[in-house]
Amino acid sequence: MNIVLLGAPGAGKGTQAQRLVADFGVAHISTGDLLRAAVKAQSELGVAAKKYMDAGELVPDQLVIDLVKERLAADDAQKGFILDGFPRNTTQAVTLDTELSAMGRELDGALLVDVPAEVIIDRLSSRRTCRDCGYTAGPDTQTCPKCSGEMYQRDDDKPETIKNRLDVYEKNTSPLVEYYRGQGILKVVDGNRDIDVVYGDVKAELGL
């Protein structure tokens, strides 16, 4: 199973990916997680990426592509992968196709988790994240239930930044829907429902 997850920030792609990983043992490759880890480690890539992330802007293509190529070469990605947050535009999609072809691999599907913008703004602006392990929860959770770390609101989860993220997504990423539809591998699920219901549809669309 080699798939790309599509959808706006906050559509619930990560949640669905985590369940697929748990059930089917493939690698979950989240560019958001990779970039946040680089920022926390204050690596050269992390320092360069942070200024874009804090403003709710997209990190430049080459920084992300280099990171994803390295991750795809890891052992756990050899039996399958779920790309979450990449590609973000058609240029990256073409590059991904080229890189996979060079590895003797190809995508099995592109899954779009579709959620209205107003729902996403409400979801993300109420979200809190653990500073230590990245666990996410609602606004009433002060202490992480997983590691007891401090819960805080990320800069890119503030309403004004979310609006900018959605505008950037619509401009840059939504054309991917047509790109993969043209390849005949696009699959769409309604993400504005109970998580279990959405997951059932995800598995059905992927033939799992």
PDB file of C-alpha atoms in Angstrom:
ATOM      1  CA  MET A   1       0.000   0.000   0.000  1.00  0.00           C
ATOM      2  CA  ASN A   2       1.653   3.187  -1.237  1.00  0.00           C
ATOM      3  CA  ILE A   3      -0.791   6.078  -0.870  1.00  0.00           C
ATOM      4  CA  VAL A   4      -0.923   9.868  -0.680  1.00  0.00           C
ATOM      5  CA  LEU A   5      -3.352  11.511   1.768  1.00  0.00           C
ATOM      6  CA  LEU A   6      -4.943  14.749   0.573  1.00  0.00           C
ATOM      7  CA  GLY A   7      -7.031  17.319   2.441  1.00  0.00           C
ATOM      8  CA  ALA A   8      -6.792  20.710   4.092  1.00  0.00           C
ATOM      9  CA  PRO A   9      -4.899  21.212   7.380  1.00  0.00           C
ATOM     10  CA  GLY A  10      -7.093  19.843  10.157  1.00  0.00           C
ATOM     11  CA  ALA A  11      -9.167  17.581   7.903  1.00  0.00           C
ATOM     12  CA  GLY A  12      -8.179  14.559   9.995  1.00  0.00           C
ATOM     13  CA  LYS A  13      -5.654  12.981   7.631  1.00  0.00           C
ATOM     14  CA  GLY A  14      -3.202  12.234  10.434  1.00  0.00           C
ATOM     15  CA  THR A  15      -5.808  10.459  12.541  1.00  0.00           C
ATOM     16  CA  GLN A  16      -6.810   8.192   9.663  1.00  0.00           C
ATOM     17  CA  ALA A  17      -3.163   7.538   8.782  1.00  0.00           C
ATOM     18  CA  GLN A  18      -2.375   6.448  12.354  1.00  0.00           C
ATOM     19  CA  ARG A  19      -5.173   3.883  12.241  1.00  0.00           C
ATOM     20  CA  LEU A  20      -3.998   2.516   8.894  1.00  0.00           C
ATOM     21  CA  VAL A  21      -0.459   2.197  10.252  1.00  0.00           C
ATOM     22  CA  ALA A  22      -1.681   0.366  13.358  1.00  0.00           C
ATOM     23  CA  ASP A  23      -3.804  -2.057  11.339  1.00  0.00           C
ATOM     24  CA  PHE A  24      -1.572  -2.658   8.317  1.00  0.00           C
ATOM     25  CA  GLY A  25       1.990  -1.910   9.474  1.00  0.00           C
ATOM     26  CA  VAL A  26       2.997   0.562   6.771  1.00  0.00           C
ATOM     27  CA  ALA A  27       5.125   3.669   7.371  1.00  0.00           C
ATOM     28  CA  HIS A  28       3.313   6.938   8.133  1.00  0.00           C
ATOM     29  CA  ILE A  29       5.381   9.720   6.600  1.00  0.00           C
ATOM     30  CA  SER A  30       4.050  13.055   7.861  1.00  0.00           C
ATOM     31  CA  THR A  31       6.005  16.026   6.579  1.00  0.00           C
ATOM     32  CA  GLY A  32       4.519  18.114   9.395  1.00  0.00           C
ATOM     33  CA  ASP A  33       5.949  15.741  12.003  1.00  0.00           C
ATOM     34  CA  LEU A  34       9.296  15.541  10.185  1.00  0.00           C
ATOM     35  CA  LEU A  35       9.544  19.321   9.978  1.00  0.00           C
ATOM     36  CA  ARG A  36       8.500  19.879  13.607  1.00  0.00           C
ATOM     37  CA  ALA A  37      11.136  17.358  14.713  1.00  0.00           C
ATOM     38  CA  ALA A  38      13.735  19.254  12.674  1.00  0.00           C
ATOM     39  CA  VAL A  39      12.621  22.536  14.269  1.00  0.00           C
ATOM     40  CA  LYS A  40      12.814  21.048  17.773  1.00  0.00           C
ATOM     41  CA  ALA A  41      16.297  19.689  17.039  1.00  0.00           C
ATOM     42  CA  GLN A  42      17.270  23.115  15.637  1.00  0.00           C
ATOM     43  CA  SER A  43      18.835  21.436  12.620  1.00  0.00           C
ATOM     44  CA  GLU A  44      19.747  23.533   9.593  1.00  0.00           C
ATOM     45  CA  LEU A  45      16.533  22.432   7.895  1.00  0.00           C
ATOM     46  CA  GLY A  46      14.522  23.129  11.044  1.00  0.00           C
ATOM     47  CA  VAL A  47      15.822  26.681  11.426  1.00  0.00           C
ATOM     48  CA  ALA A  48      15.089  27.394   7.761  1.00  0.00           C
ATOM     49  CA  ALA A  49      11.601  25.891   7.970  1.00  0.00           C
ATOM     50  CA  LYS A  50      10.476  27.530  11.228  1.00  0.00           C
ATOM     51  CA  LYS A  51      10.005  31.030   9.841  1.00  0.00           C
ATOM     52  CA  TYR A  52       7.629  29.697   7.174  1.00  0.00           C
ATOM     53  CA  MET A  53       5.720  27.422   9.570  1.00  0.00           C
ATOM     54  CA  ASP A  54       5.190  30.147  12.179  1.00  0.00           C
ATOM     55  CA  ALA A  55       3.640  32.396   9.518  1.00  0.00           C
ATOM     56  CA  GLY A  56       1.374  29.616   8.259  1.00  0.00           C
ATOM     57  CA  GLU A  57       3.214  29.563   4.932  1.00  0.00           C
ATOM     58  CA  LEU A  58       4.416  26.537   2.984  1.00  0.00           C
ATOM     59  CA  VAL A  59       8.014  25.445   3.434  1.00  0.00           C
ATOM     60  CA  PRO A  60       9.892  25.677   0.058  1.00  0.00           C
ATOM     61  CA  ASP A  61       9.661  22.605  -2.164  1.00  0.00           C
ATOM     62  CA  GLN A  62      13.320  21.614  -2.127  1.00  0.00           C
ATOM     63  CA  LEU A  63      13.540  21.483   1.671  1.00  0.00           C
ATOM     64  CA  VAL A  64      10.544  19.167   1.840  1.00  0.00           C
ATOM     65  CA  ILE A  65      11.544  17.002  -1.125  1.00  0.00           C
ATOM     66  CA  ASP A  66      14.996  16.294   0.325  1.00  0.00           C
ATOM     67  CA  LEU A  67      13.437  15.324   3.652  1.00  0.00           C
ATOM     68  CA  VAL A  68      10.861  12.998   2.065  1.00  0.00           C
ATOM     69  CA  LYS A  69      13.389  11.286  -0.227  1.00  0.00           C
ATOM     70  CA  GLU A  70      15.523  10.426   2.777  1.00  0.00           C
ATOM     71  CA  ARG A  71      12.488   9.090   4.656  1.00  0.00           C
ATOM     72  CA  LEU A  72      11.297   6.924   1.744  1.00  0.00           C
ATOM     73  CA  ALA A  73      14.672   5.169   1.746  1.00  0.00           C
ATOM     74  CA  ALA A  74      14.247   4.026   5.379  1.00  0.00           C
ATOM     75  CA  ASP A  75      13.715   0.325   6.049  1.00  0.00           C
ATOM     76  CA  ASP A  76      10.190   0.645   7.436  1.00  0.00           C
ATOM     77  CA  ALA A  77       8.965   2.374   4.261  1.00  0.00           C
ATOM     78  CA  GLN A  78       9.933  -0.521   2.013  1.00  0.00           C
ATOM     79  CA  LYS A  79       6.766  -2.553   2.643  1.00  0.00           C
ATOM     80  CA  GLY A  80       4.448   0.400   2.078  1.00  0.00           C
ATOM     81  CA  PHE A  81       3.901   4.029   3.038  1.00  0.00           C
ATOM     82  CA  ILE A  82       1.280   6.685   3.657  1.00  0.00           C
ATOM     83  CA  LEU A  83       2.425  10.164   2.652  1.00  0.00           C
ATOM     84  CA  ASP A  84       0.655  12.790   4.781  1.00  0.00           C
ATOM     85  CA  GLY A  85       1.267  16.426   3.818  1.00  0.00           C
ATOM     86  CA  PHE A  86       3.290  15.681   0.681  1.00  0.00           C
ATOM     87  CA  PRO A  87       3.024  16.367  -2.201  1.00  0.00           C
ATOM     88  CA  ARG A  88       1.477  19.806  -1.677  1.00  0.00           C
ATOM     89  CA  ASN A  89       1.412  20.945  -5.294  1.00  0.00           C
ATOM     90  CA  THR A  90       1.604  19.439  -8.774  1.00  0.00           C
ATOM     91  CA  THR A  91       5.320  20.200  -9.086  1.00  0.00           C
ATOM     92  CA  GLN A  92       5.988  18.057  -6.018  1.00  0.00           C
ATOM     93  CA  ALA A  93       3.584  15.388  -7.328  1.00  0.00           C
ATOM     94  CA  VAL A  94       5.521  15.069 -10.578  1.00  0.00           C
ATOM     95  CA  THR A  95       8.801  14.937  -8.625  1.00  0.00           C
ATOM     96  CA  LEU A  96       7.369  12.248  -6.341  1.00  0.00           C
ATOM     97  CA  ASP A  97       6.303  10.153  -9.335  1.00  0.00           C
ATOM     98  CA  THR A  98       9.814  10.463 -10.763  1.00  0.00           C
ATOM     99  CA  GLU A  99      11.511   9.537  -7.479  1.00  0.00           C
ATOM    100  CA  LEU A 100       9.223   6.540  -6.921  1.00  0.00           C
ATOM    101  CA  SER A 101       9.780   5.337 -10.471  1.00  0.00           C
ATOM    102  CA  ALA A 102      13.539   5.470  -9.891  1.00  0.00           C
ATOM    103  CA  MET A 103      12.962   3.269  -6.833  1.00  0.00           C
ATOM    104  CA  GLY A 104      10.847   0.835  -8.833  1.00  0.00           C
ATOM    105  CA  ARG A 105       7.698   1.864  -6.964  1.00  0.00           C
ATOM    106  CA  GLU A 106       4.425   3.651  -7.714  1.00  0.00           C
ATOM    107  CA  LEU A 107       1.377   5.070  -5.925  1.00  0.00           C
ATOM    108  CA  ASP A 108      -1.629   2.816  -5.414  1.00  0.00           C
ATOM    109  CA  GLY A 109      -3.996   5.671  -4.628  1.00  0.00           C
ATOM    110  CA  ALA A 110      -4.535   9.294  -3.592  1.00  0.00           C
ATOM    111  CA  LEU A 111      -7.121   9.604  -0.806  1.00  0.00           C
ATOM    112  CA  LEU A 112      -8.887  12.954  -0.247  1.00  0.00           C
ATOM    113  CA  VAL A 113     -10.398  13.555   3.208  1.00  0.00           C
ATOM    114  CA  ASP A 114     -12.913  16.322   2.448  1.00  0.00           C
ATOM    115  CA  VAL A 115     -14.011  18.725   5.245  1.00  0.00           C
ATOM    116  CA  PRO A 116     -15.613  22.231   4.975  1.00  0.00           C
ATOM    117  CA  ALA A 117     -13.351  25.188   5.806  1.00  0.00           C
ATOM    118  CA  GLU A 118     -15.537  26.479   8.655  1.00  0.00           C
ATOM    119  CA  VAL A 119     -15.359  23.095  10.398  1.00  0.00           C
ATOM    120  CA  ILE A 120     -11.562  23.048  10.092  1.00  0.00           C
ATOM    121  CA  ILE A 121     -11.177  26.542  11.590  1.00  0.00           C
ATOM    122  CA  ASP A 122     -13.266  25.502  14.606  1.00  0.00           C
ATOM    123  CA  ARG A 123     -11.335  22.221  14.999  1.00  0.00           C
ATOM    124  CA  LEU A 124      -7.838  23.680  14.834  1.00  0.00           C
ATOM    125  CA  SER A 125      -8.393  26.848  16.861  1.00  0.00           C
ATOM    126  CA  SER A 126      -9.571  24.709  19.805  1.00  0.00           C
ATOM    127  CA  ARG A 127      -6.709  22.212  19.522  1.00  0.00           C
ATOM    128  CA  ARG A 128      -3.896  21.986  22.072  1.00  0.00           C
ATOM    129  CA  THR A 129      -0.591  20.143  21.524  1.00  0.00           C
ATOM    130  CA  CYS A 130       1.881  18.603  23.983  1.00  0.00           C
ATOM    131  CA  ARG A 131       5.255  20.373  23.931  1.00  0.00           C
ATOM    132  CA  ASP A 132       7.078  17.096  24.617  1.00  0.00           C
ATOM    133  CA  CYS A 133       5.416  14.307  22.611  1.00  0.00           C
ATOM    134  CA  GLY A 134       3.120  16.117  20.158  1.00  0.00           C
ATOM    135  CA  TYR A 135      -0.131  14.567  21.486  1.00  0.00           C
ATOM    136  CA  THR A 136      -3.188  16.661  20.556  1.00  0.00           C
ATOM    137  CA  ALA A 137      -6.386  17.236  22.540  1.00  0.00           C
ATOM    138  CA  GLY A 138      -9.156  19.774  23.172  1.00  0.00           C
ATOM    139  CA  PRO A 139      -8.801  23.173  24.910  1.00  0.00           C
ATOM    140  CA  ASP A 140      -9.686  21.817  28.362  1.00  0.00           C
ATOM    141  CA  THR A 141      -6.664  19.484  28.508  1.00  0.00           C
ATOM    142  CA  GLN A 142      -3.914  21.230  30.473  1.00  0.00           C
ATOM    143  CA  THR A 143      -1.561  18.271  30.978  1.00  0.00           C
ATOM    144  CA  CYS A 144      -0.707  15.605  28.409  1.00  0.00           C
ATOM    145  CA  PRO A 145      -2.350  12.271  29.333  1.00  0.00           C
ATOM    146  CA  LYS A 146       0.454  10.380  27.596  1.00  0.00           C
ATOM    147  CA  CYS A 147       3.610  11.944  29.049  1.00  0.00           C
ATOM    148  CA  SER A 148       2.376  14.632  31.510  1.00  0.00           C
ATOM    149  CA  GLY A 149       3.917  17.359  29.349  1.00  0.00           C
ATOM    150  CA  GLU A 150       2.561  20.900  29.005  1.00  0.00           C
ATOM    151  CA  MET A 151      -0.283  21.427  26.517  1.00  0.00           C
ATOM    152  CA  TYR A 152      -0.156  24.630  24.461  1.00  0.00           C
ATOM    153  CA  GLN A 153      -1.667  26.263  21.369  1.00  0.00           C
ATOM    154  CA  ARG A 154       0.722  26.125  18.418  1.00  0.00           C
ATOM    155  CA  ASP A 155       1.264  29.404  16.568  1.00  0.00           C
ATOM    156  CA  ASP A 156      -0.143  27.819  13.419  1.00  0.00           C
ATOM    157  CA  ASP A 157      -3.357  26.797  15.256  1.00  0.00           C
ATOM    158  CA  LYS A 158      -4.435  30.388  15.938  1.00  0.00           C
ATOM    159  CA  PRO A 159      -7.525  31.476  13.921  1.00  0.00           C
ATOM    160  CA  GLU A 160      -5.806  34.150  11.834  1.00  0.00           C
ATOM    161  CA  THR A 161      -3.009  31.740  10.892  1.00  0.00           C
ATOM    162  CA  ILE A 162      -5.458  28.924  10.138  1.00  0.00           C
ATOM    163  CA  LYS A 163      -7.300  31.164   7.660  1.00  0.00           C
ATOM    164  CA  ASN A 164      -3.998  31.873   5.923  1.00  0.00           C
ATOM    165  CA  ARG A 165      -3.116  28.152   5.891  1.00  0.00           C
ATOM    166  CA  LEU A 166      -6.454  27.326   4.250  1.00  0.00           C
ATOM    167  CA  ASP A 167      -6.018  30.074   1.643  1.00  0.00           C
ATOM    168  CA  VAL A 168      -2.521  28.774   0.845  1.00  0.00           C
ATOM    169  CA  TYR A 169      -3.861  25.205   0.669  1.00  0.00           C
ATOM    170  CA  GLU A 170      -6.643  26.145  -1.734  1.00  0.00           C
ATOM    171  CA  LYS A 171      -4.249  27.959  -4.041  1.00  0.00           C
ATOM    172  CA  ASN A 172      -1.382  25.470  -4.031  1.00  0.00           C
ATOM    173  CA  THR A 173      -2.646  22.059  -3.008  1.00  0.00           C
ATOM    174  CA  SER A 174      -6.202  21.666  -4.274  1.00  0.00           C
ATOM    175  CA  PRO A 175      -5.015  21.286  -7.916  1.00  0.00           C
ATOM    176  CA  LEU A 176      -3.589  17.931  -6.772  1.00  0.00           C
ATOM    177  CA  VAL A 177      -7.144  16.615  -6.660  1.00  0.00           C
ATOM    178  CA  GLU A 178      -7.438  17.115 -10.395  1.00  0.00           C
ATOM    179  CA  TYR A 179      -3.915  15.785 -10.983  1.00  0.00           C
ATOM    180  CA  TYR A 180      -4.668  12.463  -9.312  1.00  0.00           C
ATOM    181  CA  ARG A 181      -8.188  12.326 -10.728  1.00  0.00           C
ATOM    182  CA  GLY A 182      -6.554  12.554 -14.147  1.00  0.00           C
ATOM    183  CA  GLN A 183      -4.348   9.587 -13.241  1.00  0.00           C
ATOM    184  CA  GLY A 184      -7.419   7.587 -12.253  1.00  0.00           C
ATOM    185  CA  ILE A 185      -6.248   6.951  -8.659  1.00  0.00           C
ATOM    186  CA  LEU A 186      -8.218   9.600  -6.711  1.00  0.00           C
ATOM    187  CA  LYS A 187     -10.506   8.371  -3.909  1.00  0.00           C
ATOM    188  CA  VAL A 188     -12.713  10.710  -1.812  1.00  0.00           C
ATOM    189  CA  VAL A 189     -14.253  10.338   1.674  1.00  0.00           C
ATOM    190  CA  ASP A 190     -16.396  12.787   3.684  1.00  0.00           C
ATOM    191  CA  GLY A 191     -14.250  13.674   6.719  1.00  0.00           C
ATOM    192  CA  ASN A 192     -16.940  15.672   8.561  1.00  0.00           C
ATOM    193  CA  ARG A 193     -18.307  12.632  10.413  1.00  0.00           C
ATOM    194  CA  ASP A 194     -17.446  10.330  13.296  1.00  0.00           C
ATOM    195  CA  ILE A 195     -13.844   9.088  13.095  1.00  0.00           C
ATOM    196  CA  ASP A 196     -14.873   5.424  13.003  1.00  0.00           C
ATOM    197  CA  VAL A 197     -17.332   6.028  10.165  1.00  0.00           C
ATOM    198  CA  VAL A 198     -14.680   7.899   8.177  1.00  0.00           C
ATOM    199  CA  TYR A 199     -12.181   5.089   8.763  1.00  0.00           C
ATOM    200  CA  GLY A 200     -14.661   2.512   7.484  1.00  0.00           C
ATOM    201  CA  ASP A 201     -15.025   4.510   4.273  1.00  0.00           C
ATOM    202  CA  VAL A 202     -11.235   4.921   4.005  1.00  0.00           C
ATOM    203  CA  LYS A 203     -10.706   1.169   4.116  1.00  0.00           C
ATOM    204  CA  ALA A 204     -13.513   0.574   1.641  1.00  0.00           C
ATOM    205  CA  GLU A 205     -12.094   3.113  -0.828  1.00  0.00           C
ATOM    206  CA  LEU A 206      -8.625   1.571  -0.540  1.00  0.00           C
ATOM    207  CA  GLY A 207      -9.984  -1.963  -0.892  1.00  0.00           C
ATOM    208  CA  LEU A 208      -8.727  -3.023   2.543  1.00  0.00           C
TER     209      LEU A 208
END
